[in-house]
Amino acid sequence: MLPQFDIIQPRSLDEACEALTKYQSAGVVVLAGGTDLLVDMRKPLIPEHLPRCKGCDPRTGTAPRKVNKPPSYLIALSRIPEMSGIAVSEPGEISIGAMTTITDLCQSRIIREKLTALAQGADNLGSPLVRNRGTIGGNICNARPAADTFIPAVALGAKLELRSQRGLRLIPAQDFAVGPGKTVREEDEILTKIIFPVSADRTGSSCIKLANRKALEIAVVSAASLLTLDIKGKISSARIALGAVAPTPILTPKAAAFLSGKDPSDANFLKAGEIAVSECHPISDHRGSLDYRREMVSVLVSRSLAAAFASIIV
Amino acid sequence: MKEYKILNTRAPRVDANDKVTGKAKYTDDLAMPGMLYGAILHSPQAHAKIISIDTTAAENLTGVFAVITHKDAHKVSFGVSPARYDEYVLAREKVRYVGDEIAAVAAATPEVARQALDLIQVEFEELDPVFDARQAMAEGAPELHEKYQQNIVQQVHWHFGDVEAVRQKADIIRTDSLTSKMQDAAFMEPQCALANYDDRGYLTMYSSTQAPHYVQRTLAMALRIPLHKVRVVKPAVGGGFGPKASCSSMELITCLLAMKTGKPVKTTFDREQVFLHSRARHQFFHKMTTGVQKDGTLVFLEHECTLDGGAYCSFGIATVYYAGSLLGGPYRLENMKYDGYRVVTNKPACGAQRGHGAVIARALFEVQLDRIAEELNMDPIELRLKNVREAGETTCNELYLSSFGMKEALEAVRDSAAWKQKRKDQPRGKGIGAACGFFVSGAGYPIYNSATYHATVITKLSEVGGGVIVESGAADIGQGSDTMLAMITAEVLGIPLDDVKVISGDSDLAVDLGAYSSRTTLMAGAAAKEAAESVKRQILEVVAAKTGAACDDLDIQDAEIVWSKGDLDIDQIRHDHRLEHRNFSGIPLSGRLTFGEASRMAFLERGSIVGTGKYKPPVLGGSFKGAAVGTSPAFGCSAQVAEVTVDLETGEVTVNKITGAHDCGFAINRTQVEGQMEGSIMMGMGEALMEEIKFDDCGRILNANLAEYKIPTSLDVPPLEAIIIESNEPNGPFGAKEVGEGAIMPTIPAILNAIYDATNVRLDELPATPERIRAALRLKDKGK
Ligand SMILES: Cc1cc2nc3c(=O)[nH]c(=O)nc-3n(C[C@H](O)[C@H](O)[C@H](O)COP(=O)(O)OP(=O)(O)OC[C@H]3O[C@@H](n4cnc5c(N)ncnc54)[C@H](O)[C@@H]3O)c2cc1C
C-alpha cells in the first residue's frame, strides 16, 4: 500500500527546479516513470530489520535499509516536453532527454546504430510494460549496481547534465554513483539529459546481461564494451563497464589498457576478461555468489568485446 | 470411438468472454453496502512467545471498527487433517514463523486498517528458531509444537514385497539423492475473502478458494456456527494450484471480524502475504537406492524422504504419504520400501501443490532411471518401455490401473520428438531427455473421515422451456470445470452448449469436495452425467405419454425429439405451444418436436423437472496403514521429452522444446486438456530451472514478490507439443480421467535428463540455475 502524497506537475524545467527547491524541507522526490520509486515507496508488511533479531548477517542483505521518511510531494516530470527525446545535439554528440522511455531507446535507429550497447542494455531491461513507463533518467538516478542502461552509459563515456536553481553541471557517468542507490546528485538537482559522444569510425559496442531467466530480471553480472580500431585494424581504444559486481557500475581500466594496440583476437578478448576479474569486487547475495560472479565477469567481458568487434562496420 | 457432438471438441470455454473482457467478477471485485476492510498483523519473529498484545491505540484510531486477537476467537484448533489440527485463528501463546497471524483489524478503509496495524504493540520473548528440517529432527532442537516429538508431524514406514530377499538379484544398485526448495504456486489472484454475518445467524463468505466444502466445514467448526448456516461461495478464481485447497486463517479472521462488527468485511492479500501464507510445495530431501537386473528389469526401490513443511501440518500427512505411494507406478516394481518424515520448522507452512507430494520423488526416480540406463548402456526410453505397466495390473502398493496408456504415451513422445536421431547426433551443449509420470485421478477418500458423496449435481430444466441449469458445488478455479459440466450435460441432452447454464462453487447448491487431487472431471463429471440422464429420461417419459411412442424409442438429437419409428404426431402439442407464445420469436412452425417444446411440456405435465447425480468412489486400496493415500478410481500417466541448449561457459539453460503425451482417458475438451498439459509443463519448467523461496538468517523471505521469485516468462517458455492419449477409463464419465496434475510429473526429470545429455553433469539440488550448473561443470573439469 502506498503512503499518501501530493503530486506536482510542472510544465517546464524552471518550474520543476523551483518546486524541487521549494518543497525540500517538506520532503520531496522527483517522479519519472515511477517503476522504481512507486515500488520502493510501498511499505512491506514484514519490516526489513528487527532491532533484536539474532544472527542477522549484514553481508547477506539483511542489514537495515536506510528508512526514508515517505515524501510528502512528488514532482512528476512527465509534462515537461523538453525532457524527452533523442537528438544529435552537436556533431559528434547524441543527447538523450532524461524522460526518454526505455522503449524509445529500443526503437531508435540512431541509437541502435551509433550506441549499440545502449540499445542492447535497453532491450534487456524488464518487460515491455516496464520499458514503456521506465525512463533512462530514472534508471540512472536510481543507481542500482545492475541498472541496465547505466552500465552501457558508463562504457560509452556518457556525461550527465544536472540542473538546479543554482545552475548547471556535467558529471561523467562513471562518477555519478557512489553506492547502491546513492549518487552525487544534490537533492535539489534534476537530471535533464544524458550526452553521449558519438563514436568515431571503426567503432563498435555491445552490452550483455546474464540472469536466471530471459526477461524481467536483475543482472547477476552485466558487461558493456566499446571498441575502436585504428586503420590497421588494431585496437586503438577500449572501454569496458561492469554491472552487479561492485556497489556501483564500474570501469575496468586495466583490461582496457591491456587491449590498446593489440589485435582484436579472441585470445586477447579472453585475456582482457581475465584481467577484468581482478578489477571487480562482487559480493555474494541471493542472486549469485561471489565466485560465480567473478567467473562470469571473465566470460561476459570477452563475449561483449567479441560482439563489439563483430558490430564494427569497416 | 463413439461419435460425439460436443464432447471431444474444442468448444470455447463458457467463461472465456467474461474472462478476456474483464467482466468476470473475482472476490476482490465484490462489494457490499457498509463494507469494512480487514488487515492482518503478521509476526515479524520466526519463533517467539507472545508476552502481551496491546491494541488500545489501534482501537482508538478513527475509522477502526474492531481489533481482534486470539482472545476474540474460540479456542478451537483447525487445520487440514483432523488428526493433526495445529492452528488457531490467531496465534495463542506463541508465533512459529515470520508471518504467523497475531491480530487483525476491520476499518472503514484499507489505509486506516493498515495504519491501525502499526499501532498494535506486541511484546515477544524470542525463542531459538530452527529453519532446517534435518536439524529440526535432531536431539535438542527447538520444539515448535508440544505434540510433535522431534518436530516430526508424521512418519511413514512402508515395505511392499521384500527388498532384502531380492537384493541379491540386482546386477546394478545405485543410490542417488535430490534436494528441492520450498516453492510458491504463483497463481495470479491473491487470496481474498468477503464475509457477511446476518441477523438470523447466517454466515456467508465469498472467497478465492479451491474447496468451498472444506472451508464451510472449517468455518462452522472453528467459529462455532451450525453447519447449515454457513455458506461459502466461490466467485471467479484466478488459479489455485493447491494452496487455496484448505481454509486459511485469513478466511476465518475475515468472518470473525464480520461477526464482531455486524458489517460485511473484505480482506485481500498483498502478494507478500501470498508468500507468507504459502501452503505451497514442501522442501524435499530424497534419497533412493534402486536395484535392476542386467536386462533392465527393476528389482527394488529403497526410498527415504524428509519433508520440510514449515510451521504447521496443513496437508503434510497426505504429502508425506504421496511422496512414497506414487512411485508405485507407472513401472513394474514389486519391492518397494519407503521411510518418510514430515517435519515442522519455523518457516511458512507448506501444503499441497500441483502434483501433490510426488513431483520431486518422481524427478529423482526418473533421473536415476537415466543413470541406470547409462550404466546398462541402454536407451533410457527402452529401459522405461521394458518396465511400464499396462491396464489391468495392480501396483505393489495395491493401486489398480483400470486404464493405462503409459506405453502409448512414451512411444508417442519418442516418435514425435525424433528421439533416436537427436539422442545420437547432437553436439555437446545440446541435449534431449525423457521421463514418465503417474498420478491419481481424484483422491479415493475425503480429508475427514466420512462416507460422504464426493460430488453431487442438480440439473434442472428451465420451467419456461429450452434451457438447462446445472447446479454444482464444483470449484472452477480457472481450469475450466464449468465448461466440462456444461459439455457433458449438453452432450447427454442432445442440445447446444449455449443452452446449458452452470452455477457452481456454492456450498448451498450441492456437495463437492473441491478442485484438488485432479478429481473434478471424473467425479463431478460423473455426477453431471447421471443428473443429465435423469432429466433426459423424465422429458422423454412425458413425450412418450403424450404421443404414445415407447420411451425407449425416443431420443434427443440436435435439440429435437427423434422417434426411431418415424414422425411423431405433435400437432396438438405444437398448437398449444404456439398459443402460449404468441408474438414470441423462435417458436417452431414445422419440423420435429423441439427440445424447447418438449421441456416446456414436461413442466406443464409434472412441474419443475429436476435430475440429480452423485459420485463416490468405491472402497479402494489395501489394509496397511496409510493405504488410503494414493488410492484413486483411476490413474493418469504421461511422458515427456525435453530438448535443451546449455551454455557451457555460463550454465544458462534454454529449453528449446518440450513434447508431452498424457493419457487423460478421454478428452472432454481437447483444448482444455492441452491447456492443462501446457500449464503443467510451464510450472514444472519453472521448478526445474528457477523457482526457489529464499530465506535470510531470521527466517524472513528474501523474495516475497513476483519480481524476485522467478517463474518462466513468455520468453522462457519454448514451443510445447501436447499429444493427447485416450485409453477410455472405465470408471470415468465417457472414459475421462485426470490431466490437471499428472502432466507436471515428467517435466522436471525430462529437463534434468536433457541437461545431463548436453553437459554430462548431474545436479543433486534444484532448481538447476546457471550458477549450479556452472559449479557442477567446474567440478567436472577439475576432476579431469
Ligand atoms: C517489474 C520491474 C522490472 C524491472 N526490471 C529492470 C531491469 O531489468 N533492469 C533495470 O535496470 N531496471 C529494472 N527495473 C527498474 C526500473 O524499471 C528502471 O530502473 C527504470 O528505468 C526506472 O525509471 P523510472 O522512470 O520508472 O524511474 P522512477 O521510478 O520514476 O525514479 C527512480 C528514481 O530516480 C529518481 N529520478 C527519476 N528521474 C529523475 C531525474 N530526471 N532527475 C533526478 N532524479 C530522478 C526518482 O526520484 C527515483 O528516486 C524494473 C522495475 C520493475 C517494476
PDB file of C-alpha atoms and ligand atoms in Angstrom, chain A residues 29-37 39 77 83 98 102 124-126 130 133-135 137-139 141-142 146-148 185 189-191 209 216-218, ligand 1:
ATOM      1  CA  VAL A  29      11.237  13.489  -4.693  1.00  0.00           C
ATOM      2  CA  VAL A  30      11.219  13.521  -8.451  1.00  0.00           C
ATOM      3  CA  LEU A  31       8.860  11.119 -10.218  1.00  0.00           C
ATOM      4  CA  ALA A  32       9.725   9.901 -13.705  1.00  0.00           C
ATOM      5  CA  GLY A  33       8.090   6.638 -14.815  1.00  0.00           C
ATOM      6  CA  GLY A  34       7.671   5.533 -11.215  1.00  0.00           C
ATOM      7  CA  THR A  35       8.731   1.945 -11.877  1.00  0.00           C
ATOM      8  CA  ASP A  36      11.378   2.145  -9.186  1.00  0.00           C
ATOM      9  CA  LEU A  37      10.038   4.898  -6.991  1.00  0.00           C
ATOM     10  CA  VAL A  39       7.591   0.154  -5.884  1.00  0.00           C
ATOM     11  CA  LEU A  77       8.420  15.320 -14.838  1.00  0.00           C
ATOM     12  CA  MET A  83      12.931  16.492 -21.080  1.00  0.00           C
ATOM     13  CA  ALA A  98      16.215  12.028 -19.073  1.00  0.00           C
ATOM     14  CA  ILE A 102      13.374   2.686 -22.397  1.00  0.00           C
ATOM     15  CA  ASN A 124      17.456  -6.263 -21.636  1.00  0.00           C
ATOM     16  CA  LEU A 125      15.532  -4.105 -19.195  1.00  0.00           C
ATOM     17  CA  GLY A 126      12.407  -5.536 -17.577  1.00  0.00           C
ATOM     18  CA  VAL A 130       8.179  -1.668 -17.654  1.00  0.00           C
ATOM     19  CA  ARG A 133       6.976   3.537 -18.452  1.00  0.00           C
ATOM     20  CA  GLY A 134      10.555   3.434 -17.228  1.00  0.00           C
ATOM     21  CA  THR A 135      12.972   6.164 -18.298  1.00  0.00           C
ATOM     22  CA  GLY A 137      16.927   9.150 -16.283  1.00  0.00           C
ATOM     23  CA  GLY A 138      15.119   7.103 -13.669  1.00  0.00           C
ATOM     24  CA  ASN A 139      17.273   4.081 -14.337  1.00  0.00           C
ATOM     25  CA  CYS A 141      19.282   8.203 -10.895  1.00  0.00           C
ATOM     26  CA  ASN A 142      18.075   5.096  -9.118  1.00  0.00           C
ATOM     27  CA  ALA A 146      22.970  -3.628 -12.157  1.00  0.00           C
ATOM     28  CA  ALA A 147      20.983  -0.851 -13.882  1.00  0.00           C
ATOM     29  CA  ASP A 148      20.659  -1.920 -17.481  1.00  0.00           C
ATOM     30  CA  ARG A 185      23.199  14.345  -7.286  1.00  0.00           C
ATOM     31  CA  GLU A 189      19.075  18.767  -8.797  1.00  0.00           C
ATOM     32  CA  ILE A 190      17.283  17.235 -11.731  1.00  0.00           C
ATOM     33  CA  LEU A 191      18.972  15.048 -14.304  1.00  0.00           C
ATOM     34  CA  LYS A 209      23.397  -9.379 -19.367  1.00  0.00           C
ATOM     35  CA  LEU A 216      12.160  -9.332 -16.002  1.00  0.00           C
ATOM     36  CA  GLU A 217      15.497  -9.889 -14.360  1.00  0.00           C
ATOM     37  CA  ILE A 218      18.105  -8.089 -12.359  1.00  0.00           C
TER      38      ILE A 218
HETATM   39  C1  LIG C   1       8.883  -5.322 -12.837  1.00  0.00           C
HETATM   40  C2  LIG C   1      10.111  -4.456 -12.941  1.00  0.00           C
HETATM   41  C3  LIG C   1      11.199  -4.922 -13.659  1.00  0.00           C
HETATM   42  C4  LIG C   1      12.349  -4.149 -13.767  1.00  0.00           C
HETATM   43  N1  LIG C   1      13.402  -4.651 -14.469  1.00  0.00           N
HETATM   44  C5  LIG C   1      14.525  -3.920 -14.564  1.00  0.00           C
HETATM   45  C6  LIG C   1      15.648  -4.406 -15.295  1.00  0.00           C
HETATM   46  O1  LIG C   1      15.618  -5.491 -15.875  1.00  0.00           O
HETATM   47  N2  LIG C   1      16.764  -3.659 -15.345  1.00  0.00           N
HETATM   48  C7  LIG C   1      16.845  -2.457 -14.721  1.00  0.00           C
HETATM   49  O2  LIG C   1      17.885  -1.822 -14.809  1.00  0.00           O
HETATM   50  N3  LIG C   1      15.799  -1.958 -14.028  1.00  0.00           N
HETATM   51  C8  LIG C   1      14.643  -2.663 -13.937  1.00  0.00           C
HETATM   52  N4  LIG C   1      13.588  -2.155 -13.230  1.00  0.00           N
HETATM   53  C9  LIG C   1      13.723  -0.881 -12.544  1.00  0.00           C
HETATM   54  C10 LIG C   1      13.147   0.338 -13.289  1.00  0.00           C
HETATM   55  O3  LIG C   1      12.113  -0.033 -14.156  1.00  0.00           O
HETATM   56  C11 LIG C   1      14.193   1.087 -14.095  1.00  0.00           C
HETATM   57  O4  LIG C   1      15.246   1.438 -13.251  1.00  0.00           O
HETATM   58  C12 LIG C   1      13.598   2.331 -14.749  1.00  0.00           C
HETATM   59  O5  LIG C   1      14.431   2.782 -15.772  1.00  0.00           O
HETATM   60  C13 LIG C   1      13.379   3.457 -13.760  1.00  0.00           C
HETATM   61  O6  LIG C   1      12.866   4.564 -14.451  1.00  0.00           O
HETATM   62  P1  LIG C   1      11.578   5.348 -13.954  1.00  0.00           P
HETATM   63  O7  LIG C   1      11.360   6.420 -14.959  1.00  0.00           O
HETATM   64  O8  LIG C   1      10.448   4.456 -13.726  1.00  0.00           O
HETATM   65  O9  LIG C   1      12.136   5.927 -12.587  1.00  0.00           O
HETATM   66  P2  LIG C   1      11.355   6.387 -11.264  1.00  0.00           P
HETATM   67  O10 LIG C   1      10.890   5.215 -10.523  1.00  0.00           O
HETATM   68  O11 LIG C   1      10.358   7.413 -11.587  1.00  0.00           O
HETATM   69  O12 LIG C   1      12.560   7.044 -10.500  1.00  0.00           O
HETATM   70  C14 LIG C   1      13.634   6.301  -9.981  1.00  0.00           C
HETATM   71  C15 LIG C   1      14.497   7.191  -9.077  1.00  0.00           C
HETATM   72  O13 LIG C   1      15.171   8.179  -9.821  1.00  0.00           O
HETATM   73  C16 LIG C   1      14.787   9.480  -9.446  1.00  0.00           C
HETATM   74  N5  LIG C   1      14.668  10.224 -10.693  1.00  0.00           N
HETATM   75  C17 LIG C   1      13.998   9.830 -11.812  1.00  0.00           C
HETATM   76  N6  LIG C   1      14.183  10.711 -12.805  1.00  0.00           N
HETATM   77  C18 LIG C   1      14.964  11.678 -12.318  1.00  0.00           C
HETATM   78  C19 LIG C   1      15.518  12.871 -12.871  1.00  0.00           C
HETATM   79  N7  LIG C   1      15.306  13.190 -14.141  1.00  0.00           N
HETATM   80  N8  LIG C   1      16.278  13.638 -12.089  1.00  0.00           N
HETATM   81  C20 LIG C   1      16.513  13.294 -10.809  1.00  0.00           C
HETATM   82  N9  LIG C   1      16.035  12.197 -10.231  1.00  0.00           N
HETATM   83  C21 LIG C   1      15.279  11.398 -10.977  1.00  0.00           C
HETATM   84  C22 LIG C   1      13.495   9.308  -8.692  1.00  0.00           C
HETATM   85  O14 LIG C   1      13.316  10.302  -7.735  1.00  0.00           O
HETATM   86  C23 LIG C   1      13.682   7.954  -8.048  1.00  0.00           C
HETATM   87  O15 LIG C   1      14.447   8.063  -6.907  1.00  0.00           O
HETATM   88  C24 LIG C   1      12.418  -2.889 -13.127  1.00  0.00           C
HETATM   89  C25 LIG C   1      11.307  -2.436 -12.418  1.00  0.00           C
HETATM   90  C26 LIG C   1      10.160  -3.199 -12.331  1.00  0.00           C
HETATM   91  C27 LIG C   1       8.986  -2.667 -11.559  1.00  0.00           C
END
